Coordinates of C-alpha atoms in Angstrom, one line a residue:
Chain A
M13 CA -15.7 -51.5 -105.1
M14 CA -14.5 -54.4 -103.0
L15 CA -10.8 -55.3 -102.8
S16 CA -9.0 -57.7 -100.7
E17 CA -7.0 -56.7 -97.6
R18 CA -3.9 -57.6 -99.6
A19 CA -4.8 -55.3 -102.3
Q20 CA -5.6 -52.6 -100.1
K21 CA -2.4 -52.7 -98.6
L22 CA -0.6 -52.5 -101.5
I23 CA -2.2 -49.7 -103.0
A24 CA -1.9 -47.6 -99.4
Q25 CA 1.8 -48.3 -100.0
Q26 CA 1.8 -47.1 -103.4
R27 CA 0.0 -44.1 -102.5
A28 CA 2.5 -43.2 -99.9
R29 CA 5.3 -43.7 -102.4
Y30 CA 3.3 -41.4 -104.9
I31 CA 3.0 -38.7 -102.4
E32 CA 6.6 -39.1 -101.5
S33 CA 7.3 -38.2 -105.0
M34 CA 5.6 -34.8 -104.9
P35 CA 8.7 -32.8 -104.0
V36 CA 10.5 -34.1 -107.2
K37 CA 7.5 -33.4 -109.2
K38 CA 7.2 -30.0 -107.6
Q39 CA 10.9 -29.3 -108.2
A40 CA 10.3 -30.1 -112.2
I41 CA 7.6 -27.8 -112.5
M42 CA 9.4 -25.2 -110.6
R43 CA 12.3 -25.4 -112.8
C44 CA 10.3 -24.4 -115.7
I45 CA 8.6 -21.7 -113.7
A46 CA 12.1 -20.2 -113.0
E47 CA 13.6 -20.6 -116.7
F48 CA 10.2 -18.8 -118.0
N49 CA 10.8 -15.3 -118.8
P50 CA 7.9 -14.1 -121.1
S51 CA 9.7 -11.0 -121.8
T52 CA 12.8 -12.8 -123.5
Q53 CA 11.2 -15.9 -124.8
D54 CA 11.3 -16.2 -128.2
G55 CA 9.3 -19.3 -129.6
K56 CA 8.6 -22.3 -127.6
P57 CA 11.2 -23.2 -125.0
E58 CA 12.4 -26.9 -125.0
W59 CA 11.0 -27.5 -121.4
Y60 CA 7.5 -26.6 -122.6
D61 CA 6.6 -30.3 -123.8
D62 CA 8.3 -31.8 -120.7
L63 CA 6.2 -29.3 -118.6
F64 CA 3.0 -30.5 -120.6
Q65 CA 4.0 -34.1 -119.9
Q66 CA 4.6 -33.7 -116.4
V67 CA 1.3 -31.8 -115.7
H68 CA -0.7 -34.3 -117.8
R69 CA 0.6 -37.1 -115.8
L70 CA -0.3 -35.5 -112.6
A71 CA -3.8 -34.8 -113.9
G72 CA -4.3 -38.3 -114.9
S73 CA -2.7 -39.8 -111.6
A74 CA -3.6 -37.7 -108.8
G75 CA -7.2 -38.5 -108.7
S76 CA -6.5 -42.2 -109.0
F77 CA -4.7 -41.9 -105.6
G78 CA -7.8 -39.9 -103.9
L79 CA -5.8 -36.6 -104.4
D80 CA -8.5 -35.1 -106.1
S81 CA -8.1 -31.3 -105.4
L82 CA -4.7 -31.6 -107.0
G83 CA -5.9 -33.7 -110.0
R84 CA -8.4 -31.0 -110.8
A85 CA -5.8 -28.2 -110.4
A86 CA -3.6 -30.2 -112.9
S87 CA -6.5 -31.0 -115.1
V88 CA -6.9 -27.2 -115.5
V89 CA -3.4 -26.7 -116.4
D90 CA -3.6 -29.6 -118.8
R91 CA -6.8 -28.3 -120.5
H92 CA -5.1 -24.8 -120.7
M93 CA -1.8 -26.4 -122.5
S94 CA -3.6 -28.8 -124.7
T95 CA -5.9 -26.1 -126.2
R96 CA -3.7 -23.8 -127.5
S97 CA 0.0 -23.5 -128.5
F98 CA 2.7 -21.9 -126.6
E99 CA 2.7 -18.8 -128.9
S100 CA -0.9 -18.3 -128.6
G101 CA -1.3 -18.8 -125.1
D102 CA -1.3 -16.2 -122.5
P103 CA 2.0 -16.5 -120.4
A104 CA 0.7 -14.8 -117.4
E105 CA -2.5 -17.0 -117.4
L106 CA -0.4 -20.1 -117.4
L107 CA 2.0 -19.1 -114.9
S108 CA -1.1 -18.1 -112.4
L109 CA -2.3 -21.8 -113.2
L110 CA 0.9 -23.3 -112.4
Q111 CA 1.3 -21.4 -109.3
K112 CA -2.1 -22.7 -108.2
L113 CA -1.1 -26.2 -108.9
I114 CA 2.1 -25.8 -107.0
A115 CA 0.2 -24.5 -104.1
E116 CA -1.8 -27.7 -104.4
I117 CA 1.1 -30.0 -104.5
D118 CA 2.3 -28.0 -101.3
E119 CA -0.8 -28.8 -99.7
V120 CA -0.4 -32.6 -100.4
I121 CA 3.2 -32.5 -98.9
R122 CA 2.2 -30.6 -96.0
S123 CA -0.9 -33.0 -95.0
Q124 CA 1.8 -35.7 -95.2
T125 CA 4.2 -34.2 -93.1
T126 CA 1.7 -33.1 -90.4
Chain B
M10 CA -35.4 -41.8 -230.5
M11 CA -34.9 -41.4 -226.7
T12 CA -31.5 -42.7 -225.4
G13 CA -32.1 -46.3 -223.8
I14 CA -35.8 -47.1 -224.4
S15 CA -37.5 -48.0 -227.4
E16 CA -39.9 -45.7 -229.6
R17 CA -42.8 -47.3 -228.5
A18 CA -41.8 -46.9 -225.0
A19 CA -41.2 -43.4 -225.4
Q20 CA -44.4 -42.7 -227.6
Y21 CA -46.4 -44.3 -224.6
L22 CA -44.8 -42.1 -222.0
R23 CA -45.3 -38.9 -224.4
E24 CA -48.9 -39.8 -224.6
E25 CA -49.3 -40.3 -220.8
L26 CA -47.6 -37.1 -220.1
L27 CA -49.8 -35.4 -222.4
K28 CA -52.9 -36.8 -220.7
R29 CA -51.8 -35.6 -217.3
E30 CA -50.7 -31.9 -218.2
S31 CA -52.8 -28.9 -219.1
Y32 CA -51.6 -27.3 -222.2
T33 CA -52.4 -25.2 -225.5
V34 CA -50.6 -25.3 -228.6
L35 CA -51.1 -22.2 -231.0
V36 CA -50.0 -22.1 -234.5
L37 CA -49.3 -18.6 -235.5
A38 CA -49.3 -17.1 -239.1
G39 CA -46.7 -14.7 -240.2
D40 CA -48.3 -12.0 -239.1
R41 CA -48.8 -13.6 -235.5
T42 CA -52.7 -14.3 -236.2
I43 CA -53.6 -17.6 -234.4
L44 CA -54.2 -20.4 -237.1
S45 CA -55.0 -23.2 -234.6
V46 CA -55.7 -23.7 -231.0
Q47 CA -55.5 -27.3 -229.6
E48 CA -56.2 -27.7 -225.9
S49 CA -55.3 -30.5 -224.0
N50 CA -58.5 -31.1 -222.4
P51 CA -62.1 -29.3 -222.3
D52 CA -61.7 -28.0 -218.8
W53 CA -58.4 -26.3 -219.8
H54 CA -58.8 -22.9 -221.7
L55 CA -57.0 -19.7 -221.8
A56 CA -59.1 -16.8 -222.5
G57 CA -57.9 -14.3 -225.5
L58 CA -56.6 -17.3 -227.4
E59 CA -59.0 -18.1 -230.3
Q60 CA -58.3 -19.2 -233.8
G61 CA -58.5 -16.3 -236.0
L62 CA -57.5 -13.6 -233.4
T63 CA -53.9 -11.8 -233.2
L64 CA -51.4 -13.1 -230.3
P65 CA -52.4 -11.1 -227.4
E66 CA -50.0 -8.4 -226.1
S67 CA -49.0 -10.5 -223.2
L68 CA -47.3 -12.9 -225.5
S69 CA -46.1 -11.0 -228.3
P70 CA -42.7 -9.6 -226.9
L71 CA -41.7 -13.0 -226.3
L72 CA -41.8 -13.5 -230.1
D73 CA -39.8 -10.5 -230.5
V74 CA -37.0 -11.8 -228.0
S75 CA -36.8 -15.1 -229.8
E76 CA -37.0 -14.0 -233.3
G77 CA -34.4 -16.1 -235.5
A78 CA -33.3 -18.3 -232.6
P79 CA -32.2 -21.6 -234.0
E80 CA -33.3 -23.8 -231.0
P81 CA -36.7 -24.0 -228.8
L82 CA -36.8 -21.2 -226.1
V83 CA -38.7 -21.6 -222.9
F84 CA -40.0 -18.5 -220.8
P85 CA -41.0 -19.6 -217.6
Y86 CA -43.6 -18.3 -215.1
V87 CA -45.4 -15.9 -217.6
R88 CA -48.7 -14.6 -216.0
I89 CA -51.6 -15.1 -218.4
S90 CA -55.4 -14.9 -217.2
G91 CA -54.3 -15.4 -213.5
M92 CA -52.2 -18.5 -214.4
V93 CA -48.6 -19.2 -214.3
I94 CA -47.5 -20.6 -217.7
D95 CA -44.3 -21.8 -219.2
V96 CA -44.2 -20.5 -222.7
H97 CA -42.1 -22.7 -225.2
V98 CA -41.5 -20.9 -228.5
L99 CA -40.8 -23.5 -231.5
Q100 CA -39.5 -21.7 -234.6
G101 CA -37.8 -23.1 -237.8
E102 CA -39.0 -24.3 -240.8
G103 CA -43.0 -23.6 -241.2
P104 CA -45.3 -21.6 -239.1
V105 CA -44.1 -20.5 -235.4
E106 CA -46.0 -22.7 -232.7
L107 CA -46.4 -21.6 -229.0
V108 CA -46.9 -24.4 -226.4
L109 CA -48.3 -22.7 -223.2
H110 CA -48.0 -25.3 -220.2
D111 CA -49.7 -24.7 -217.0
V112 CA -47.1 -24.7 -214.0
T113 CA -49.5 -22.7 -211.6
E114 CA -49.8 -25.4 -209.1
A115 CA -45.8 -26.1 -209.2
H116 CA -45.1 -22.6 -209.2
L117 CA -47.2 -22.2 -206.0
K118 CA -45.6 -25.0 -204.6
E119 CA -42.2 -23.6 -205.2
Q120 CA -43.4 -20.2 -203.8
T121 CA -44.6 -21.9 -200.7
L122 CA -41.2 -23.9 -200.3
Q123 CA -39.1 -20.8 -200.9
Q124 CA -41.2 -18.8 -198.1
R125 CA -40.7 -21.7 -195.7
A126 CA -36.9 -21.7 -196.4
H127 CA -36.9 -17.9 -195.8
E128 CA -38.7 -18.5 -192.6
I129 CA -36.5 -21.2 -191.7
S130 CA -33.7 -19.2 -192.1
L131 CA -34.9 -16.2 -190.2
L132 CA -35.9 -18.5 -187.3
S133 CA -32.5 -20.3 -187.4
E134 CA -30.7 -16.7 -187.1
R135 CA -33.0 -15.9 -184.1
R136 CA -32.1 -19.0 -182.5
A137 CA -28.3 -18.4 -183.0
V138 CA -28.9 -15.2 -181.1
L139 CA -31.1 -16.4 -178.4
N140 CA -28.2 -19.5 -178.0
K141 CA -25.9 -16.8 -177.6
E142 CA -27.9 -14.8 -175.1
L143 CA -28.6 -18.0 -173.1
E144 CA -25.0 -18.8 -173.0
E145 CA -24.1 -15.5 -171.5
L146 CA -26.8 -15.8 -169.2
N147 CA -25.7 -19.4 -168.2
R148 CA -22.0 -17.9 -167.9
E149 CA -23.2 -15.2 -165.5
L150 CA -25.5 -17.4 -163.4
L151 CA -22.5 -19.9 -162.9
L152 CA -20.3 -16.9 -161.9
R153 CA -23.0 -15.8 -159.4
R154 CA -23.4 -19.0 -158.0
Q155 CA -19.7 -19.5 -157.7
Q156 CA -19.6 -16.2 -155.9
A157 CA -22.4 -17.1 -153.7
E158 CA -20.9 -20.7 -153.0
K159 CA -17.5 -18.9 -152.3
A160 CA -19.2 -16.4 -149.7
S161 CA -21.2 -19.2 -148.3
A162 CA -18.0 -21.0 -147.5
A163 CA -16.4 -18.1 -146.2
K164 CA -19.2 -17.4 -143.8
S165 CA -19.2 -20.9 -142.5
R166 CA -15.5 -21.2 -142.1
F167 CA -15.7 -17.8 -140.2
I168 CA -18.4 -19.0 -137.9
A169 CA -16.6 -22.3 -137.5
S170 CA -13.3 -20.6 -136.9
M171 CA -15.0 -18.0 -134.2
S172 CA -16.9 -20.7 -132.5
H173 CA -13.5 -22.6 -132.3
E174 CA -11.9 -19.4 -130.9
F175 CA -14.6 -19.1 -128.4
R176 CA -14.2 -22.8 -127.0
S177 CA -10.6 -22.2 -125.4
P178 CA -11.6 -19.3 -123.0
I179 CA -15.0 -21.0 -122.2
A180 CA -12.9 -24.3 -121.2
S181 CA -10.6 -21.7 -119.4
I182 CA -13.9 -20.5 -117.3
M183 CA -15.0 -23.7 -116.6
G184 CA -11.5 -24.9 -115.5
Y185 CA -11.4 -21.9 -113.2
A186 CA -15.1 -22.4 -111.9
D187 CA -13.7 -26.1 -111.1
L188 CA -10.8 -24.7 -109.0
L189 CA -13.3 -22.1 -107.5
R190 CA -15.6 -25.0 -106.4
T191 CA -13.0 -26.8 -104.6
E192 CA -11.6 -23.4 -102.9
L193 CA -15.3 -22.4 -102.1
P194 CA -17.2 -25.6 -101.3
D195 CA -19.8 -24.0 -99.7
S196 CA -20.6 -21.2 -102.2
R197 CA -23.4 -22.0 -105.0
N198 CA -21.6 -19.3 -107.2
P199 CA -18.9 -21.2 -108.7
R200 CA -21.5 -24.1 -109.9
A201 CA -23.7 -21.3 -111.1
L202 CA -20.6 -20.0 -113.0
Q203 CA -19.9 -23.6 -114.4
Q204 CA -23.9 -24.0 -115.5
A205 CA -23.6 -20.7 -117.3
S206 CA -20.4 -21.9 -119.2
W207 CA -22.3 -25.0 -120.2
H208 CA -24.9 -22.6 -121.6
L209 CA -22.5 -20.5 -123.5
L210 CA -20.5 -23.5 -125.0
T211 CA -24.1 -24.8 -126.1
L212 CA -24.8 -21.5 -127.9
V213 CA -21.4 -21.9 -129.7
E214 CA -21.9 -25.2 -130.6
N215 CA -25.2 -24.3 -132.0
L216 CA -23.2 -21.9 -134.3
L217 CA -20.6 -24.5 -135.0
E218 CA -23.5 -27.1 -135.7
Q219 CA -25.0 -24.5 -138.5
A220 CA -22.0 -23.9 -139.9
R221 CA -21.0 -27.4 -140.6
E222 CA -24.5 -28.3 -141.9
G223 CA -24.3 -30.7 -144.5
D224 CA -20.7 -32.0 -143.5
E225 CA -21.4 -35.9 -143.3
N226 CA -18.1 -36.4 -141.7
V227 CA -19.1 -34.9 -138.4
S228 CA -18.9 -37.6 -135.8
L229 CA -20.2 -38.1 -132.3
N230 CA -18.1 -38.1 -129.3
L231 CA -19.2 -41.1 -127.3
S232 CA -18.5 -41.1 -123.6
R233 CA -20.2 -42.7 -120.4
F234 CA -21.7 -40.5 -117.8
S235 CA -24.4 -40.3 -115.2
L236 CA -27.8 -39.2 -116.4
D237 CA -28.4 -38.0 -112.9
R238 CA -25.5 -35.7 -113.2
V239 CA -26.7 -34.0 -116.5
V240 CA -30.5 -33.9 -114.9
D241 CA -29.0 -32.1 -112.0
D242 CA -27.0 -29.7 -113.8
I243 CA -30.0 -28.6 -116.1
D244 CA -32.0 -28.1 -112.9
A245 CA -29.2 -26.0 -111.5
L246 CA -28.8 -24.2 -114.9
F247 CA -32.5 -22.9 -115.3
R248 CA -34.3 -23.0 -111.9
T249 CA -33.3 -19.6 -111.1
Q250 CA -34.6 -18.3 -114.6
A251 CA -37.7 -20.1 -113.8
D252 CA -38.0 -18.5 -110.5
G253 CA -37.4 -15.3 -111.9
K254 CA -40.5 -15.6 -114.0
N255 CA -42.6 -17.0 -111.3
L256 CA -42.9 -20.4 -113.2
E257 CA -43.2 -23.8 -111.5
F258 CA -39.9 -25.7 -112.6
I259 CA -40.3 -29.6 -112.3
V260 CA -37.2 -31.5 -113.1
E261 CA -37.4 -35.5 -112.7
S262 CA -35.5 -38.5 -113.7
S263 CA -36.2 -42.3 -113.7
P264 CA -34.8 -44.6 -112.8
H265 CA -32.0 -42.9 -110.5
G266 CA -28.4 -44.6 -110.9
V267 CA -28.4 -45.0 -114.7
E268 CA -25.2 -44.7 -116.7
I269 CA -25.6 -44.2 -120.3
E270 CA -23.1 -43.8 -123.5
L271 CA -24.1 -40.8 -125.6
D272 CA -22.3 -37.8 -126.9
E273 CA -22.8 -35.8 -123.5
L274 CA -22.1 -32.2 -124.9
R275 CA -24.8 -33.2 -127.8
L276 CA -27.2 -34.4 -125.1
R277 CA -26.8 -31.2 -123.1
Q278 CA -27.3 -29.2 -126.1
I279 CA -30.7 -30.8 -127.0
L280 CA -31.7 -30.2 -123.5
I281 CA -30.6 -26.5 -123.0
N282 CA -32.2 -25.7 -126.4
L283 CA -35.6 -27.3 -125.6
I284 CA -35.6 -26.0 -122.1
S285 CA -34.5 -22.6 -122.7
N286 CA -37.1 -22.4 -125.4
A287 CA -40.0 -23.5 -123.2
L288 CA -38.9 -21.1 -120.5
R289 CA -38.8 -18.0 -123.1
Y290 CA -42.3 -18.7 -124.5
T291 CA -44.0 -19.5 -121.0
F292 CA -45.3 -16.7 -119.1
A293 CA -47.4 -18.4 -116.4
G294 CA -47.8 -21.9 -115.0
Q295 CA -45.1 -24.5 -115.3
V296 CA -42.2 -26.1 -117.2
S297 CA -41.4 -29.7 -116.7
F298 CA -38.5 -31.7 -118.0
H299 CA -38.5 -35.5 -117.2
A300 CA -35.6 -37.8 -118.5
E301 CA -36.4 -41.5 -118.5
H302 CA -34.3 -44.5 -119.6
R303 CA -36.8 -47.2 -120.7
G304 CA -35.5 -50.2 -122.2
N305 CA -32.7 -49.5 -124.6
T306 CA -34.0 -45.8 -125.2
L307 CA -33.5 -42.4 -123.5
H308 CA -36.7 -40.5 -123.5
L309 CA -36.9 -36.6 -122.7
Y310 CA -39.8 -35.0 -122.2
V311 CA -40.0 -31.2 -121.9
R312 CA -43.5 -29.7 -121.3
D313 CA -44.8 -26.3 -120.7
T314 CA -47.9 -24.3 -120.4
G315 CA -46.8 -21.6 -122.5
R316 CA -48.9 -19.9 -125.5
G317 CA -48.3 -22.9 -127.7
I318 CA -47.6 -23.3 -131.5
A319 CA -50.3 -23.0 -134.1
P320 CA -50.3 -26.1 -136.6
L321 CA -49.4 -24.0 -139.4
D322 CA -46.2 -22.8 -137.4
L323 CA -45.4 -26.3 -136.3
K324 CA -44.3 -27.1 -139.9
R325 CA -41.9 -24.2 -140.0
I326 CA -40.4 -24.2 -136.7
F327 CA -37.5 -26.3 -137.7
E328 CA -36.4 -23.8 -140.4
P329 CA -33.1 -22.0 -139.4
F330 CA -33.4 -18.5 -137.9
T331 CA -37.4 -18.9 -137.6
R332 CA -38.9 -17.7 -134.5
V333 CA -42.9 -18.0 -134.8
G334 CA -45.6 -15.6 -133.4
E335 CA -45.3 -11.9 -132.6
D336 CA -42.8 -11.3 -129.5
N337 CA -39.6 -9.7 -128.9
S338 CA -38.0 -12.5 -127.5
S339 CA -34.4 -12.9 -127.5
G340 CA -32.5 -15.8 -129.5
A341 CA -31.1 -16.5 -133.1
G342 CA -34.0 -19.1 -133.9
L343 CA -31.4 -21.7 -134.4
G344 CA -32.3 -23.9 -131.3
L345 CA -35.1 -26.1 -133.0
T346 CA -33.3 -26.2 -136.1
I347 CA -29.9 -27.5 -134.3
T348 CA -31.9 -29.8 -132.0
R349 CA -33.4 -31.8 -134.7
Q350 CA -30.0 -31.9 -136.8
L351 CA -28.6 -33.4 -133.2
V352 CA -31.5 -35.8 -132.7
D353 CA -31.3 -37.2 -136.3
R354 CA -27.2 -37.7 -135.8
M355 CA -28.1 -39.6 -132.7
D356 CA -30.4 -41.6 -134.7
G357 CA -33.4 -40.6 -132.4
K358 CA -36.6 -38.9 -133.0
L359 CA -38.2 -35.7 -132.0
E360 CA -42.1 -35.3 -131.6
I361 CA -44.4 -32.4 -131.0
E362 CA -47.7 -31.8 -129.4
S363 CA -49.0 -28.4 -129.0
K364 CA -52.3 -26.5 -128.5
P365 CA -52.3 -22.6 -128.8
E366 CA -52.9 -21.0 -125.4
V367 CA -52.6 -24.2 -123.6
G368 CA -48.8 -25.5 -124.2
S369 CA -46.4 -27.7 -125.8
E370 CA -44.8 -31.1 -125.4
F371 CA -41.5 -32.0 -127.0
H372 CA -40.7 -35.7 -126.7
V373 CA -37.2 -36.7 -127.7
Y374 CA -36.4 -40.2 -127.9
I375 CA -32.9 -41.6 -128.7
P376 CA -31.5 -45.2 -128.9
C377 CA -29.2 -45.6 -125.9
P378 CA -28.5 -49.0 -124.1
R379 CA -27.9 -48.8 -120.4
I380 CA -24.5 -49.5 -119.4
H381 CA -24.7 -50.8 -115.8
D382 CA -27.9 -53.2 -115.7
T383 CA -26.1 -55.6 -114.0
D384 CA -23.7 -55.2 -110.8
S385 CA -20.4 -56.4 -112.7
E386 CA -19.0 -56.6 -109.2
A387 CA -20.8 -59.9 -109.0
L388 CA -19.2 -61.2 -112.4
P389 CA -16.0 -63.2 -112.3
L390 CA -13.2 -61.9 -114.3
S391 CA -10.1 -64.0 -115.6
G392 CA -7.7 -63.6 -118.5
E393 CA -4.7 -61.4 -119.5
V394 CA -4.7 -57.7 -119.6
L395 CA -2.1 -55.7 -121.2
W396 CA -1.8 -52.3 -119.8
V397 CA 0.0 -49.5 -121.3
D398 CA 0.8 -46.2 -119.6
D399 CA 3.9 -44.1 -119.3
D400 CA 3.4 -43.2 -115.5
Q401 CA 4.8 -46.0 -113.2
Y402 CA 2.6 -45.1 -110.4
I403 CA -0.7 -45.7 -112.8
L404 CA 0.8 -48.7 -113.9
S405 CA 1.6 -50.3 -110.5
L406 CA -1.7 -49.2 -108.9
Y407 CA -3.9 -50.7 -111.6
Q408 CA -1.7 -53.9 -112.0
V409 CA -2.6 -54.4 -108.0
L410 CA -6.3 -53.7 -108.7
L411 CA -6.7 -56.0 -111.8
E412 CA -5.0 -58.7 -110.2
D413 CA -7.1 -58.2 -107.4
W414 CA -10.0 -58.6 -109.7
G415 CA -8.4 -62.0 -111.1
L416 CA -6.9 -60.9 -114.1
T417 CA -3.2 -61.3 -115.1
V418 CA -1.6 -58.1 -115.9
H419 CA 1.2 -57.2 -118.2
T420 CA 2.4 -53.6 -118.0
A421 CA 4.3 -51.6 -120.6
S422 CA 5.3 -48.1 -120.5
S423 CA 5.8 -47.3 -124.2
V424 CA 4.2 -48.2 -127.6
A425 CA 7.4 -50.2 -128.5
Q426 CA 7.2 -52.2 -125.1
G427 CA 3.7 -53.0 -125.6
K428 CA 4.1 -54.3 -129.0
E429 CA 6.7 -56.5 -127.7
L430 CA 4.8 -57.6 -124.6
M431 CA 1.7 -58.4 -127.0
K432 CA 3.8 -60.5 -129.2
Q433 CA 4.9 -62.6 -126.0
H434 CA 1.4 -63.0 -124.3
V435 CA -1.4 -61.9 -127.0
C436 CA -3.5 -60.6 -124.5
P437 CA -7.3 -60.4 -125.7
V438 CA -7.7 -57.0 -124.0
V439 CA -5.3 -54.1 -124.1
V440 CA -6.1 -50.9 -122.0
S441 CA -3.7 -47.9 -123.1
D442 CA -3.2 -44.5 -122.0
L443 CA -3.8 -42.0 -124.6
H444 CA -0.6 -39.8 -124.7
L445 CA 2.4 -41.9 -124.5
T446 CA 6.2 -40.7 -124.9
D447 CA 6.8 -42.7 -128.0
G448 CA 3.1 -42.5 -129.5
D449 CA -0.5 -42.7 -128.7
G450 CA -2.7 -45.4 -127.6
F451 CA -4.9 -45.2 -130.8
E452 CA -1.7 -46.1 -132.7
L453 CA -1.0 -48.8 -130.6
L454 CA -4.4 -50.4 -130.9
K455 CA -4.3 -49.9 -134.5
E456 CA -0.9 -51.9 -135.0
I457 CA -2.4 -54.7 -132.6
W458 CA -5.6 -55.1 -134.6
A459 CA -3.7 -55.4 -137.7
E460 CA -2.2 -58.3 -136.3
W461 CA -4.9 -59.7 -134.0
P462 CA -8.2 -58.3 -134.9
Q463 CA -10.2 -59.5 -132.2
T464 CA -8.4 -57.6 -129.6
E465 CA -10.4 -55.4 -127.4
G466 CA -9.1 -51.7 -126.9
I467 CA -9.8 -49.5 -123.9
I468 CA -8.3 -45.9 -124.0
I469 CA -7.7 -43.9 -120.9
S470 CA -6.5 -40.3 -120.6
G471 CA -6.4 -37.5 -118.1
S472 CA -7.6 -35.4 -121.4
E473 CA -11.0 -34.8 -122.4
I474 CA -10.7 -36.2 -126.0
N475 CA -13.0 -38.9 -126.5
D476 CA -13.3 -39.6 -130.2
L477 CA -13.1 -43.3 -130.3
S478 CA -13.0 -43.6 -134.2
H479 CA -9.7 -41.5 -134.2
G480 CA -9.4 -40.9 -137.6
S481 CA -10.5 -43.5 -140.4
T482 CA -10.0 -46.7 -138.8
E483 CA -12.9 -49.0 -139.2
K484 CA -12.4 -50.7 -135.7
Q485 CA -12.8 -48.7 -132.6
A486 CA -11.9 -48.7 -128.9
R487 CA -14.7 -50.1 -127.0
A488 CA -14.4 -47.5 -124.4
F489 CA -12.8 -44.3 -123.4
L490 CA -12.2 -43.8 -119.8
Q491 CA -11.1 -40.3 -118.2
K492 CA -8.7 -40.5 -115.4
P493 CA -9.2 -40.9 -112.4
I494 CA -11.2 -43.8 -113.8
D495 CA -14.3 -44.9 -112.0
L496 CA -13.4 -48.3 -110.7
K497 CA -16.8 -49.3 -111.0
V498 CA -16.8 -48.5 -114.8
L499 CA -13.6 -50.0 -115.5
R500 CA -14.4 -53.5 -113.9
S501 CA -17.7 -53.4 -116.0
E502 CA -15.9 -52.5 -119.0
L503 CA -13.4 -55.2 -118.6
V504 CA -16.2 -57.8 -117.9
M505 CA -17.9 -56.7 -121.3
A506 CA -14.6 -56.7 -123.0
F507 CA -13.7 -60.3 -122.0
A508 CA -17.4 -61.2 -122.9
G509 CA -16.9 -60.2 -126.3
V510 CA -13.8 -61.6 -126.9
D511 CA -15.4 -65.0 -125.7
S512 CA -18.3 -64.5 -128.1
T513 CA -16.4 -64.0 -131.1

């Protein structure tokens, strides 16, 4: 798809800004993981819907900025969360998927800083 | 004199009546000797009643009974000489007279009528008994039918419920396989895992399809996808199986680079059902699959050199749970039944040619216009677009892209803001994310269509839900695009959306 030089430049700037926002996105997800204690959890926690929103946005946006691997990892979590309720899901499986997602975010941050 | 009529008329009637009747009038002496016999006509004669003879024993008791009676007496149905006679005894002054009136015929008629009435009465009773038995049988039949329907509905619900339960773990396996592909890019195993998951998903979908047979509300989930990708996946899915049976497995598609709009899962179901069948019943030679997009139709050919199908069996291979011939092959016998249902639902056709011991060819053709016949990059774009997404990064990115293509873009981050901007700019094309913080893209489109029905809508989402009808609304979004959006597809959709708007 041919784009003008100006558009390419603007998109490159937006991509940079998007990648710069990764630490904030990671923090938001980490906060959820930290608060997540399946043994004491009774019912759906307040942050669950926020987490889903975060993951869903990542799934939708990462690929658009060329971060395909991150997009796929977020899609896996998105699909996991959208196909079952908090109560019917396996907390250990969700945590495992979130950790893989965090690893992908770290990878994006690392590739930017090196 | 008779009441109401003249003596002359009465006399006439008496004479006429006497002419028609058969009777005998006897005049008796005091010792019951017959003084005179007067008969109505020469053919009518009762044996033993002759002038000078004594009244026979059969009539004598009647006189005993009626002796001294002031009024005439009638003794009906007295049997004399094989006939039935009414005997009228006239007494008083002068000799006793007996009028013997033949009523044999009338009596027979009455007897017949009585017999009929009795028979009718018996039949009515029998009918009442049968009706009662019929009512009981009907009640039992209804009860059994209700029980059978209840059991069938429970079975369908169970199958549907279990199939739904299976979907989630399969989706999870597919997700993990996807992750593994990124972690192990050089390994074939993750892809094999993903293809096997497709196969498993097809089997589950077959069950679901069977469970909801007859449900008219099942809709197709249309999406746009590459035909090459599906063909490649089919090749990868079955090649190992074909190699394992030493079969030549040929997979072709023409032309390459075609994008189509169909229910991808249902298409894969059709192909997996047909090709797995061909491989199951072919023990030597080859199995081939050829996908060809011609005109506005997708043609799928699955050929094999298997044992073929006998002409009589061709009629019943589409019946559920049917496997023709003698073999120990696995499978529920649902594949072809489901395949035909799916092809019908896609308004397509399925044809079979088969010769026993030679092989079979299944030809499916489905109406399906090609999406990218022209290179949309060459077509100009202009106009206003409303883009709604709650992700600011996405909004900024696509604003730049669309403006670079020549469009004016208005961006909103919520349903409420989208509606407000629509009032200000009345954009002919609206692109909206599916999941928004204050609602969803379909709701937004429905509200916009209520006021501006010509608006073209495109839904985008990171999720895989692609039911464009989304409920009972008559108008549908023209496309569902999954993020990350293929820019070529997006541009093509926008070109067509604006063309659609202009043409109305």
